PDB file of C-alpha atoms and ligand atoms in Angstrom:
ATOM      1  CA  MET A   1     -17.581   4.841   9.053  1.00 59.00           C
ATOM      2  CA  SER A   2     -15.753   2.565  11.452  1.00 72.00           C
ATOM      3  CA  ASP A   3     -12.023   2.927  11.846  1.00 82.00           C
ATOM      4  CA  LEU A   4     -10.015   0.127  10.374  1.00 95.00           C
ATOM      5  CA  LEU A   5      -6.667   1.580  11.363  1.00 97.00           C
ATOM      6  CA  ARG A   6      -5.872   4.212  13.924  1.00 97.00           C
ATOM      7  CA  LEU A   7      -2.513   5.860  14.508  1.00 98.00           C
ATOM      8  CA  GLU A   8      -2.495   7.958  17.636  1.00 98.00           C
ATOM      9  CA  GLY A   9       0.338  10.402  18.258  1.00 98.00           C
ATOM     10  CA  VAL A  10       2.849   8.205  16.482  1.00 98.00           C
ATOM     11  CA  SER A  11       6.460   9.384  16.231  1.00 98.00           C
ATOM     12  CA  LYS A  12       9.609   7.870  14.769  1.00 98.00           C
ATOM     13  CA  ARG A  13      13.132   9.157  15.115  1.00 98.00           C
ATOM     14  CA  PHE A  14      16.263   8.059  13.272  1.00 97.00           C
ATOM     15  CA  GLY A  15      19.083   9.233  15.529  1.00 96.00           C
ATOM     16  CA  GLU A  16      18.417  12.929  16.077  1.00 95.00           C
ATOM     17  CA  PHE A  17      16.229  13.206  13.006  1.00 97.00           C
ATOM     18  CA  VAL A  18      12.490  13.090  13.565  1.00 97.00           C
ATOM     19  CA  ALA A  19      11.040  11.400  10.460  1.00 98.00           C
ATOM     20  CA  VAL A  20       7.476  11.170  11.775  1.00 98.00           C
ATOM     21  CA  HIS A  21       6.221  13.561  14.421  1.00 98.00           C
ATOM     22  CA  ASP A  22       3.065  13.033  16.433  1.00 98.00           C
ATOM     23  CA  VAL A  23       0.994  11.678  13.563  1.00 98.00           C
ATOM     24  CA  THR A  24      -2.645  10.897  14.262  1.00 98.00           C
ATOM     25  CA  LEU A  25      -4.496   9.210  11.454  1.00 97.00           C
ATOM     26  CA  PHE A  26      -7.768   7.333  11.109  1.00 97.00           C
ATOM     27  CA  ILE A  27      -8.292   5.053   8.169  1.00 97.00           C
ATOM     28  CA  PRO A  28     -11.930   4.020   7.921  1.00 96.00           C
ATOM     29  CA  ALA A  29     -13.016   0.946   5.991  1.00 95.00           C
ATOM     30  CA  GLY A  30     -14.223   1.595   2.473  1.00 94.00           C
ATOM     31  CA  ARG A  31     -12.534   4.938   1.951  1.00 95.00           C
ATOM     32  CA  LEU A  32      -9.698   5.178  -0.525  1.00 96.00           C
ATOM     33  CA  THR A  33      -7.101   7.343   1.164  1.00 97.00           C
ATOM     34  CA  ALA A  34      -4.096   8.923  -0.551  1.00 97.00           C
ATOM     35  CA  ILE A  35      -1.071  10.121   1.391  1.00 97.00           C
ATOM     36  CA  ILE A  36       0.825  12.820  -0.464  1.00 95.00           C
ATOM     37  CA  GLY A  37       3.707  15.126   0.331  1.00 92.00           C
ATOM     38  CA  PRO A  38       7.204  16.015  -0.849  1.00 91.00           C
ATOM     39  CA  ASN A  39      10.064  13.525  -0.806  1.00 91.00           C
ATOM     40  CA  GLY A  40      11.210  12.891   2.729  1.00 94.00           C
ATOM     41  CA  ALA A  41       7.870  13.952   4.231  1.00 95.00           C
ATOM     42  CA  GLY A  42       7.610  10.665   6.121  1.00 97.00           C
ATOM     43  CA  LYS A  43       5.061   8.832   3.981  1.00 97.00           C
ATOM     44  CA  THR A  44       6.944   5.550   3.643  1.00 96.00           C
ATOM     45  CA  THR A  45       7.892   5.700   7.323  1.00 97.00           C
ATOM     46  CA  VAL A  46       4.201   5.966   8.231  1.00 98.00           C
ATOM     47  CA  ILE A  47       3.544   2.827   6.169  1.00 97.00           C
ATOM     48  CA  ASN A  48       6.469   1.083   7.867  1.00 96.00           C
ATOM     49  CA  LEU A  49       5.045   1.995  11.280  1.00 97.00           C
ATOM     50  CA  ALA A  50       1.503   1.003  10.381  1.00 97.00           C
ATOM     51  CA  THR A  51       2.508  -2.361   8.943  1.00 96.00           C
ATOM     52  CA  GLY A  52       5.113  -3.287  11.544  1.00 95.00           C
ATOM     53  CA  ALA A  53       8.357  -2.860   9.611  1.00 95.00           C
ATOM     54  CA  LEU A  54       9.321  -0.213  12.176  1.00 97.00           C
ATOM     55  CA  ALA A  55       8.388   0.263  15.816  1.00 97.00           C
ATOM     56  CA  PRO A  56       7.318   3.780  16.842  1.00 98.00           C
ATOM     57  CA  ASP A  57       9.182   5.718  19.554  1.00 98.00           C
ATOM     58  CA  ALA A  58       5.888   7.105  20.782  1.00 98.00           C
ATOM     59  CA  GLY A  59       2.204   6.660  20.144  1.00 98.00           C
ATOM     60  CA  ALA A  60      -0.140   3.756  19.592  1.00 98.00           C
ATOM     61  CA  ILE A  61      -1.535   1.866  16.623  1.00 98.00           C
ATOM     62  CA  ARG A  62      -4.844   0.017  16.583  1.00 98.00           C
ATOM     63  CA  PHE A  63      -6.206  -2.224  13.871  1.00 97.00           C
ATOM     64  CA  LYS A  64      -9.903  -3.074  14.002  1.00 96.00           C
ATOM     65  CA  GLY A  65      -9.895  -1.843  17.568  1.00 95.00           C
ATOM     66  CA  ASP A  66      -7.039  -4.028  18.796  1.00 96.00           C
ATOM     67  CA  PRO A  67      -3.654  -2.649  19.774  1.00 97.00           C
ATOM     68  CA  VAL A  68      -1.043  -3.790  17.233  1.00 97.00           C
ATOM     69  CA  THR A  69       1.713  -1.281  18.036  1.00 97.00           C
ATOM     70  CA  HIS A  70       4.244  -3.977  18.830  1.00 94.00           C
ATOM     71  CA  LEU A  71       3.001  -6.833  16.675  1.00 95.00           C
ATOM     72  CA  SER A  72       5.248  -8.273  13.950  1.00 93.00           C
ATOM     73  CA  ILE A  73       4.597  -7.749  10.255  1.00 92.00           C
ATOM     74  CA  HIS A  74       3.344 -11.342   9.999  1.00 89.00           C
ATOM     75  CA  ASP A  75       0.910 -10.947  12.859  1.00 92.00           C
ATOM     76  CA  ARG A  76      -0.481  -7.829  11.204  1.00 94.00           C
ATOM     77  CA  VAL A  77      -0.742  -9.566   7.820  1.00 92.00           C
ATOM     78  CA  ARG A  78      -2.637 -12.386   9.528  1.00 90.00           C
ATOM     79  CA  ARG A  79      -5.070  -9.839  10.945  1.00 94.00           C
ATOM     80  CA  GLY A  80      -5.683  -8.362   7.511  1.00 94.00           C
ATOM     81  CA  LEU A  81      -3.117  -5.607   7.051  1.00 95.00           C
ATOM     82  CA  SER A  82      -0.716  -5.773   4.097  1.00 92.00           C
ATOM     83  CA  ARG A  83       1.297  -3.555   1.776  1.00 90.00           C
ATOM     84  CA  SER A  84       3.250  -3.203  -1.411  1.00 87.00           C
ATOM     85  CA  PHE A  85       6.637  -1.542  -1.581  1.00 78.00           C
ATOM     86  CA  GLN A  86       7.967   1.653  -3.136  1.00 71.00           C
ATOM     87  CA  ILE A  87      10.931  -0.323  -4.406  1.00 71.00           C
ATOM     88  CA  MET A  88      10.124  -3.408  -6.438  1.00 68.00           C
ATOM     89  CA  ASN A  89       9.693  -6.389  -4.185  1.00 80.00           C
ATOM     90  CA  ILE A  90       9.215  -9.391  -6.446  1.00 90.00           C
ATOM     91  CA  PHE A  91      11.394 -12.487  -6.765  1.00 93.00           C
ATOM     92  CA  PRO A  92      12.650 -12.075 -10.346  1.00 94.00           C
ATOM     93  CA  ARG A  93      13.784 -15.682 -10.839  1.00 94.00           C
ATOM     94  CA  LEU A  94      10.580 -17.241  -9.571  1.00 95.00           C
ATOM     95  CA  THR A  95       7.637 -17.523 -11.906  1.00 96.00           C
ATOM     96  CA  VAL A  96       4.702 -15.155 -11.741  1.00 97.00           C
ATOM     97  CA  LEU A  97       2.642 -17.945 -10.188  1.00 96.00           C
ATOM     98  CA  GLN A  98       5.271 -18.761  -7.564  1.00 94.00           C
ATOM     99  CA  ASN A  99       5.523 -15.112  -6.548  1.00 95.00           C
ATOM    100  CA  VAL A 100       1.843 -15.035  -5.634  1.00 94.00           C
ATOM    101  CA  LEU A 101       1.811 -18.594  -4.305  1.00 92.00           C
ATOM    102  CA  LEU A 102       4.208 -17.702  -1.493  1.00 88.00           C
ATOM    103  CA  PRO A 103       1.900 -15.264   0.338  1.00 88.00           C
ATOM    104  CA  VAL A 104      -1.116 -17.502  -0.352  1.00 89.00           C
ATOM    105  CA  LEU A 105       0.623 -20.511   1.198  1.00 85.00           C
ATOM    106  CA  CYS A 106       1.735 -18.356   4.112  1.00 80.00           C
ATOM    107  CA  ARG A 107      -1.822 -17.313   4.769  1.00 78.00           C
ATOM    108  CA  ARG A 108      -2.940 -20.914   4.590  1.00 77.00           C
ATOM    109  CA  GLY A 109      -0.506 -21.652   7.387  1.00 72.00           C
ATOM    110  CA  ARG A 110       2.193 -23.206   5.245  1.00 64.00           C
ATOM    111  CA  THR A 111       5.582 -22.046   6.362  1.00 57.00           C
ATOM    112  CA  GLY A 112       8.818 -22.878   4.641  1.00 54.00           C
ATOM    113  CA  VAL A 113       9.275 -22.510   0.944  1.00 53.00           C
ATOM    114  CA  ALA A 114       7.308 -25.046  -1.045  1.00 53.00           C
ATOM    115  CA  LEU A 115       7.532 -23.953  -4.621  1.00 56.00           C
ATOM    116  CA  THR A 116       6.566 -27.171  -6.286  1.00 57.00           C
ATOM    117  CA  PRO A 117       2.841 -27.344  -5.819  1.00 54.00           C
ATOM    118  CA  VAL A 118       1.914 -30.775  -4.524  1.00 58.00           C
ATOM    119  CA  GLU A 119      -1.450 -32.465  -4.479  1.00 58.00           C
ATOM    120  CA  GLY A 120      -2.679 -30.704  -1.329  1.00 63.00           C
ATOM    121  CA  GLU A 121      -1.822 -27.334  -2.737  1.00 80.00           C
ATOM    122  CA  ARG A 122      -4.163 -27.510  -5.678  1.00 85.00           C
ATOM    123  CA  GLU A 123      -6.564 -25.227  -3.893  1.00 88.00           C
ATOM    124  CA  ALA A 124      -3.810 -22.708  -3.251  1.00 90.00           C
ATOM    125  CA  VAL A 125      -2.787 -22.817  -6.899  1.00 93.00           C
ATOM    126  CA  ALA A 126      -6.391 -22.330  -7.958  1.00 94.00           C
ATOM    127  CA  GLU A 127      -6.570 -19.322  -5.689  1.00 94.00           C
ATOM    128  CA  VAL A 128      -3.360 -17.930  -7.174  1.00 96.00           C
ATOM    129  CA  GLU A 129      -4.765 -18.406 -10.669  1.00 96.00           C
ATOM    130  CA  ARG A 130      -7.851 -16.504  -9.626  1.00 96.00           C
ATOM    131  CA  ILE A 131      -5.664 -13.633  -8.414  1.00 96.00           C
ATOM    132  CA  LEU A 132      -3.598 -13.732 -11.625  1.00 97.00           C
ATOM    133  CA  GLY A 133      -6.852 -13.478 -13.541  1.00 97.00           C
ATOM    134  CA  GLU A 134      -7.865 -10.454 -11.494  1.00 95.00           C
ATOM    135  CA  ILE A 135      -4.576  -8.657 -12.167  1.00 96.00           C
ATOM    136  CA  GLY A 136      -4.489  -9.701 -15.812  1.00 95.00           C
ATOM    137  CA  LEU A 137      -1.350 -11.845 -15.661  1.00 97.00           C
ATOM    138  CA  LEU A 138      -2.815 -15.325 -15.992  1.00 97.00           C
ATOM    139  CA  ASP A 139      -1.358 -15.858 -19.453  1.00 97.00           C
ATOM    140  CA  GLN A 140       2.108 -15.144 -18.048  1.00 97.00           C
ATOM    141  CA  ARG A 141       1.816 -17.444 -15.040  1.00 96.00           C
ATOM    142  CA  ASP A 142       4.893 -19.506 -15.910  1.00 97.00           C
ATOM    143  CA  ALA A 143       7.165 -16.663 -16.968  1.00 97.00           C
ATOM    144  CA  PRO A 144       9.976 -15.654 -14.627  1.00 97.00           C
ATOM    145  CA  ALA A 145       8.793 -12.488 -12.905  1.00 96.00           C
ATOM    146  CA  GLY A 146      12.002 -10.724 -13.910  1.00 96.00           C
ATOM    147  CA  ALA A 147      11.084 -11.156 -17.582  1.00 97.00           C
ATOM    148  CA  LEU A 148       7.855  -9.121 -17.270  1.00 96.00           C
ATOM    149  CA  SER A 149       7.626  -5.530 -18.435  1.00 94.00           C
ATOM    150  CA  HIS A 150       7.986  -2.910 -15.716  1.00 91.00           C
ATOM    151  CA  GLY A 151       4.244  -2.264 -15.815  1.00 92.00           C
ATOM    152  CA  ASP A 152       3.412  -5.953 -15.472  1.00 95.00           C
ATOM    153  CA  GLN A 153       5.855  -6.250 -12.569  1.00 94.00           C
ATOM    154  CA  ARG A 154       3.912  -3.490 -10.826  1.00 92.00           C
ATOM    155  CA  LEU A 155       0.693  -5.424 -11.432  1.00 94.00           C
ATOM    156  CA  LEU A 156       2.365  -8.504  -9.983  1.00 95.00           C
ATOM    157  CA  GLU A 157       3.329  -6.517  -6.901  1.00 94.00           C
ATOM    158  CA  LEU A 158      -0.301  -5.591  -6.484  1.00 94.00           C
ATOM    159  CA  GLY A 159      -1.176  -9.273  -6.782  1.00 95.00           C
ATOM    160  CA  ILE A 160       1.360 -10.152  -4.085  1.00 94.00           C
ATOM    161  CA  ALA A 161      -0.006  -7.406  -1.831  1.00 93.00           C
ATOM    162  CA  ILE A 162      -3.617  -8.611  -2.123  1.00 94.00           C
ATOM    163  CA  ALA A 163      -2.750 -12.330  -1.989  1.00 92.00           C
ATOM    164  CA  PRO A 164      -3.068 -12.488   1.809  1.00 89.00           C
ATOM    165  CA  GLY A 165      -6.652 -11.230   1.367  1.00 91.00           C
ATOM    166  CA  PRO A 166      -6.110  -8.015   3.343  1.00 94.00           C
ATOM    167  CA  GLU A 167      -8.892  -5.778   4.579  1.00 96.00           C
ATOM    168  CA  LEU A 168      -6.454  -2.877   4.478  1.00 97.00           C
ATOM    169  CA  CYS A 169      -3.622  -2.619   1.992  1.00 96.00           C
ATOM    170  CA  PHE A 170      -0.990   0.119   1.709  1.00 96.00           C
ATOM    171  CA  LEU A 171       0.405   0.772  -1.760  1.00 95.00           C
ATOM    172  CA  ASP A 172       3.642   2.737  -1.781  1.00 93.00           C
ATOM    173  CA  GLU A 173       3.897   4.577  -5.103  1.00 92.00           C
ATOM    174  CA  PRO A 174       2.186   1.872  -7.158  1.00 91.00           C
ATOM    175  CA  SER A 175       2.598   3.783 -10.402  1.00 89.00           C
ATOM    176  CA  ALA A 176       6.178   4.990  -9.918  1.00 88.00           C
ATOM    177  CA  GLY A 177       8.282   4.760 -13.062  1.00 88.00           C
ATOM    178  CA  LEU A 178       5.407   3.716 -15.306  1.00 91.00           C
ATOM    179  CA  THR A 179       4.403   5.039 -18.709  1.00 92.00           C
ATOM    180  CA  PRO A 180       1.039   6.842 -18.840  1.00 90.00           C
ATOM    181  CA  VAL A 181      -0.582   3.751 -20.388  1.00 91.00           C
ATOM    182  CA  GLU A 182       0.832   1.416 -17.734  1.00 92.00           C
ATOM    183  CA  ARG A 183      -0.165   3.895 -15.066  1.00 91.00           C
ATOM    184  CA  ALA A 184      -3.755   3.914 -16.306  1.00 90.00           C
ATOM    185  CA  THR A 185      -3.810   0.106 -16.143  1.00 91.00           C
ATOM    186  CA  VAL A 186      -2.558   0.074 -12.546  1.00 91.00           C
ATOM    187  CA  LEU A 187      -5.087   2.754 -11.617  1.00 90.00           C
ATOM    188  CA  GLU A 188      -7.930   0.839 -13.172  1.00 91.00           C
ATOM    189  CA  LEU A 189      -6.856  -2.280 -11.325  1.00 93.00           C
ATOM    190  CA  ILE A 190      -6.772  -0.521  -7.958  1.00 94.00           C
ATOM    191  CA  ARG A 191     -10.270   0.786  -8.635  1.00 92.00           C
ATOM    192  CA  LYS A 192     -11.475  -2.667  -9.601  1.00 93.00           C
ATOM    193  CA  LEU A 193      -9.942  -4.396  -6.577  1.00 94.00           C
ATOM    194  CA  PHE A 194     -11.408  -1.729  -4.316  1.00 93.00           C
ATOM    195  CA  ALA A 195     -14.862  -2.243  -5.810  1.00 91.00           C
ATOM    196  CA  GLU A 196     -14.843  -6.013  -6.145  1.00 92.00           C
ATOM    197  CA  ARG A 197     -12.800  -7.172  -3.171  1.00 90.00           C
ATOM    198  CA  HIS A 198     -13.835  -4.416  -0.793  1.00 88.00           C
ATOM    199  CA  THR A 199     -10.203  -4.012   0.153  1.00 94.00           C
ATOM    200  CA  THR A 200      -9.525  -0.608   1.669  1.00 96.00           C
ATOM    201  CA  PHE A 201      -6.464   0.907   0.026  1.00 96.00           C
ATOM    202  CA  VAL A 202      -4.151   3.616   1.236  1.00 97.00           C
ATOM    203  CA  ILE A 203      -1.918   4.803  -1.573  1.00 96.00           C
ATOM    204  CA  VAL A 204       1.184   6.939  -1.453  1.00 95.00           C
ATOM    205  CA  GLU A 205       1.425   8.637  -4.799  1.00 91.00           C
ATOM    206  CA  HIS A 206       3.182  11.537  -6.483  1.00 86.00           C
ATOM    207  CA  ASP A 207       1.099  11.751  -9.612  1.00 86.00           C
ATOM    208  CA  MET A 208      -1.625  14.277  -8.827  1.00 86.00           C
ATOM    209  CA  ASP A 209      -3.893  13.063 -11.617  1.00 85.00           C
ATOM    210  CA  VAL A 210      -3.829   9.635 -10.007  1.00 87.00           C
ATOM    211  CA  VAL A 211      -4.389  11.050  -6.540  1.00 92.00           C
ATOM    212  CA  PHE A 212      -7.324  13.255  -7.465  1.00 90.00           C
ATOM    213  CA  SER A 213      -9.029  10.750  -9.713  1.00 88.00           C
ATOM    214  CA  LEU A 214      -8.680   7.816  -7.337  1.00 92.00           C
ATOM    215  CA  SER A 215      -8.988   8.942  -3.759  1.00 95.00           C
ATOM    216  CA  ASP A 216     -11.903   9.839  -1.514  1.00 95.00           C
ATOM    217  CA  TRP A 217      -9.681  11.381   1.109  1.00 97.00           C
ATOM    218  CA  ILE A 218      -6.243  12.992   0.973  1.00 97.00           C
ATOM    219  CA  VAL A 219      -3.702  13.247   3.781  1.00 97.00           C
ATOM    220  CA  VAL A 220      -0.945  15.773   3.146  1.00 95.00           C
ATOM    221  CA  MET A 221       2.323  15.237   4.974  1.00 95.00           C
ATOM    222  CA  ASN A 222       5.219  17.621   5.282  1.00 93.00           C
ATOM    223  CA  ARG A 223       8.363  17.267   7.392  1.00 94.00           C
ATOM    224  CA  GLY A 224       7.023  14.317   9.318  1.00 97.00           C
ATOM    225  CA  ARG A 225       3.693  15.923  10.217  1.00 96.00           C
ATOM    226  CA  VAL A 226       0.179  15.813   8.870  1.00 97.00           C
ATOM    227  CA  LEU A 227      -0.265  19.245   7.327  1.00 94.00           C
ATOM    228  CA  ALA A 228      -3.868  18.800   6.225  1.00 95.00           C
ATOM    229  CA  GLU A 229      -6.419  16.151   5.401  1.00 97.00           C
ATOM    230  CA  GLY A 230      -9.785  16.135   3.770  1.00 97.00           C
ATOM    231  CA  PRO A 231     -11.739  15.297   0.636  1.00 97.00           C
ATOM    232  CA  PRO A 232      -9.937  16.079  -2.652  1.00 95.00           C
ATOM    233  CA  ALA A 233     -11.969  19.219  -3.401  1.00 93.00           C
ATOM    234  CA  GLU A 234     -11.058  20.675  -0.015  1.00 95.00           C
ATOM    235  CA  ILE A 235      -7.371  19.800  -0.313  1.00 94.00           C
ATOM    236  CA  ARG A 236      -7.248  21.315  -3.766  1.00 90.00           C
ATOM    237  CA  GLU A 237      -8.389  24.629  -2.284  1.00 90.00           C
ATOM    238  CA  ASN A 238      -6.275  24.472   0.879  1.00 91.00           C
ATOM    239  CA  ARG A 239      -3.973  27.482   0.818  1.00 89.00           C
ATOM    240  CA  GLU A 240      -1.354  26.036   3.143  1.00 87.00           C
ATOM    241  CA  VAL A 241      -1.132  22.887   1.052  1.00 87.00           C
ATOM    242  CA  ARG A 242      -0.742  24.940  -2.101  1.00 85.00           C
ATOM    243  CA  GLU A 243       1.946  27.077  -0.556  1.00 80.00           C
ATOM    244  CA  VAL A 244       3.951  24.316   0.996  1.00 74.00           C
ATOM    245  CA  TYR A 245       3.772  21.746  -1.697  1.00 67.00           C
ATOM    246  CA  LEU A 246       1.369  21.553  -4.518  1.00 55.00           C
ATOM    247  CA  GLY A 247       0.855  24.979  -6.030  1.00 52.00           C
ATOM    248  CA  GLU A 248       1.446  24.320  -9.682  1.00 51.00           C
ATOM    249  CA  GLU A 249       0.049  20.829  -9.911  1.00 56.00           C
ATOM    250  CA  LEU A 250      -3.164  21.901  -8.228  1.00 54.00           C
ATOM    251  CA  THR A 251      -3.759  24.923 -10.410  1.00 50.00           C
ATOM    252  CA  ALA A 252      -3.126  22.870 -13.526  1.00 44.00           C
TER     253      ALA A 252
HETATM  254  P1  LIG B   1       8.802   9.754   1.972  1.00 61.64           P
HETATM  255  O1  LIG B   1       8.330   8.355   1.775  1.00 61.64           O
HETATM  256  O2  LIG B   1       7.720  10.717   2.334  1.00 61.64           O
HETATM  257  O3  LIG B   1       9.598  10.252   0.808  1.00 61.64           O
HETATM  258  P2  LIG B   1      10.379   8.600   4.099  1.00 61.64           P
HETATM  259  O4  LIG B   1       9.364   8.180   5.098  1.00 61.64           O
HETATM  260  O5  LIG B   1      10.991   7.545   3.266  1.00 61.64           O
HETATM  261  O6  LIG B   1       9.816   9.788   3.218  1.00 61.64           O
HETATM  262  O7  LIG B   1      11.554   9.321   4.846  1.00 61.64           O
HETATM  263  C1  LIG B   1      11.347  10.404   5.748  1.00 61.64           C
HETATM  264  C2  LIG B   1      12.677  10.869   6.239  1.00 61.64           C
HETATM  265  O8  LIG B   1      13.246   9.907   7.095  1.00 61.64           O
HETATM  266  C3  LIG B   1      13.692  11.101   5.115  1.00 61.64           C
HETATM  267  O9  LIG B   1      14.450  12.248   5.423  1.00 61.64           O
HETATM  268  C4  LIG B   1      14.559   9.872   5.159  1.00 61.64           C
HETATM  269  O10 LIG B   1      15.863  10.158   4.731  1.00 61.64           O
HETATM  270  C5  LIG B   1      14.511   9.497   6.628  1.00 61.64           C
HETATM  271  N1  LIG B   1      14.632   8.051   6.822  1.00 61.64           N
HETATM  272  C6  LIG B   1      13.736   7.129   6.394  1.00 61.64           C
HETATM  273  N2  LIG B   1      14.109   5.897   6.753  1.00 61.64           N
HETATM  274  C7  LIG B   1      15.292   6.044   7.412  1.00 61.64           C
HETATM  275  C8  LIG B   1      16.196   5.132   8.043  1.00 61.64           C
HETATM  276  N3  LIG B   1      15.943   3.811   8.076  1.00 61.64           N
HETATM  277  N4  LIG B   1      17.293   5.639   8.633  1.00 61.64           N
HETATM  278  C9  LIG B   1      17.538   6.970   8.622  1.00 61.64           C
HETATM  279  N5  LIG B   1      16.722   7.878   8.059  1.00 61.64           N
HETATM  280  C10 LIG B   1      15.614   7.435   7.462  1.00 61.64           C
HETATM  281 MG1  LIG B   2       8.515   7.023   0.172  1.00 61.64          MG
END
């Protein structure tokens, strides 16, 4: 498997506090990776470093072989690296369609905010409708995003994250705060997008059922470090992982 993303010895400090310490991580194309670990382990910070929201204090990041350590978020998105956020990141007063149109227009080189689709943007709108179909929100295209159920808002976030057509997409707790039914829908969608779009996903997730049913590879973080990584069956049996973090959930 070829590496899509490579973090090499990456560290990030906030004042005296070391949030991410010497993390080395390879994300190959076509493998669904889950990053797990207790709150504060550094998972979101790793996503922020990988996607360009934060600059590392040490280490290097490569995407498809090219150094991207100091590239902006936009430059990384343009190269095929995107994300969704742990905290809801939609525009509640814009319609569902407009929320997805923004990243699509951005990718098509349109800057500025053009929310009234004009003639030339028919193609972009058609593309957005295709995405809305994929995420199951086409019938709500004209609803304000803020009026959607929590579960549908999470689906919309997924739509926004895949709208730039990423090769690699980080999902930060995509099922957080959802009911079991909504969670199953989001899970199914991630599986479908992975299979049909060939987007490589890296998910940060607390729900162990989700993690073990979805991922091919699990990275366990603790106190800013990678404690262990491997296929789910191996992680499930890893004594250190059980001791430090997962004991009960894994025996269940
Ligand atoms: P996780 O996503 O694994 O729960 P985070 O990466 O969000 O953990 O945070 C790791 C640690 O870094 C936490 O202790 C958090 O409080 C701290 N941290 C994260 N972002 C900042 C920041 N911008 N400023 C100061 N501390 C931060
Ligand atoms: Mg987090």
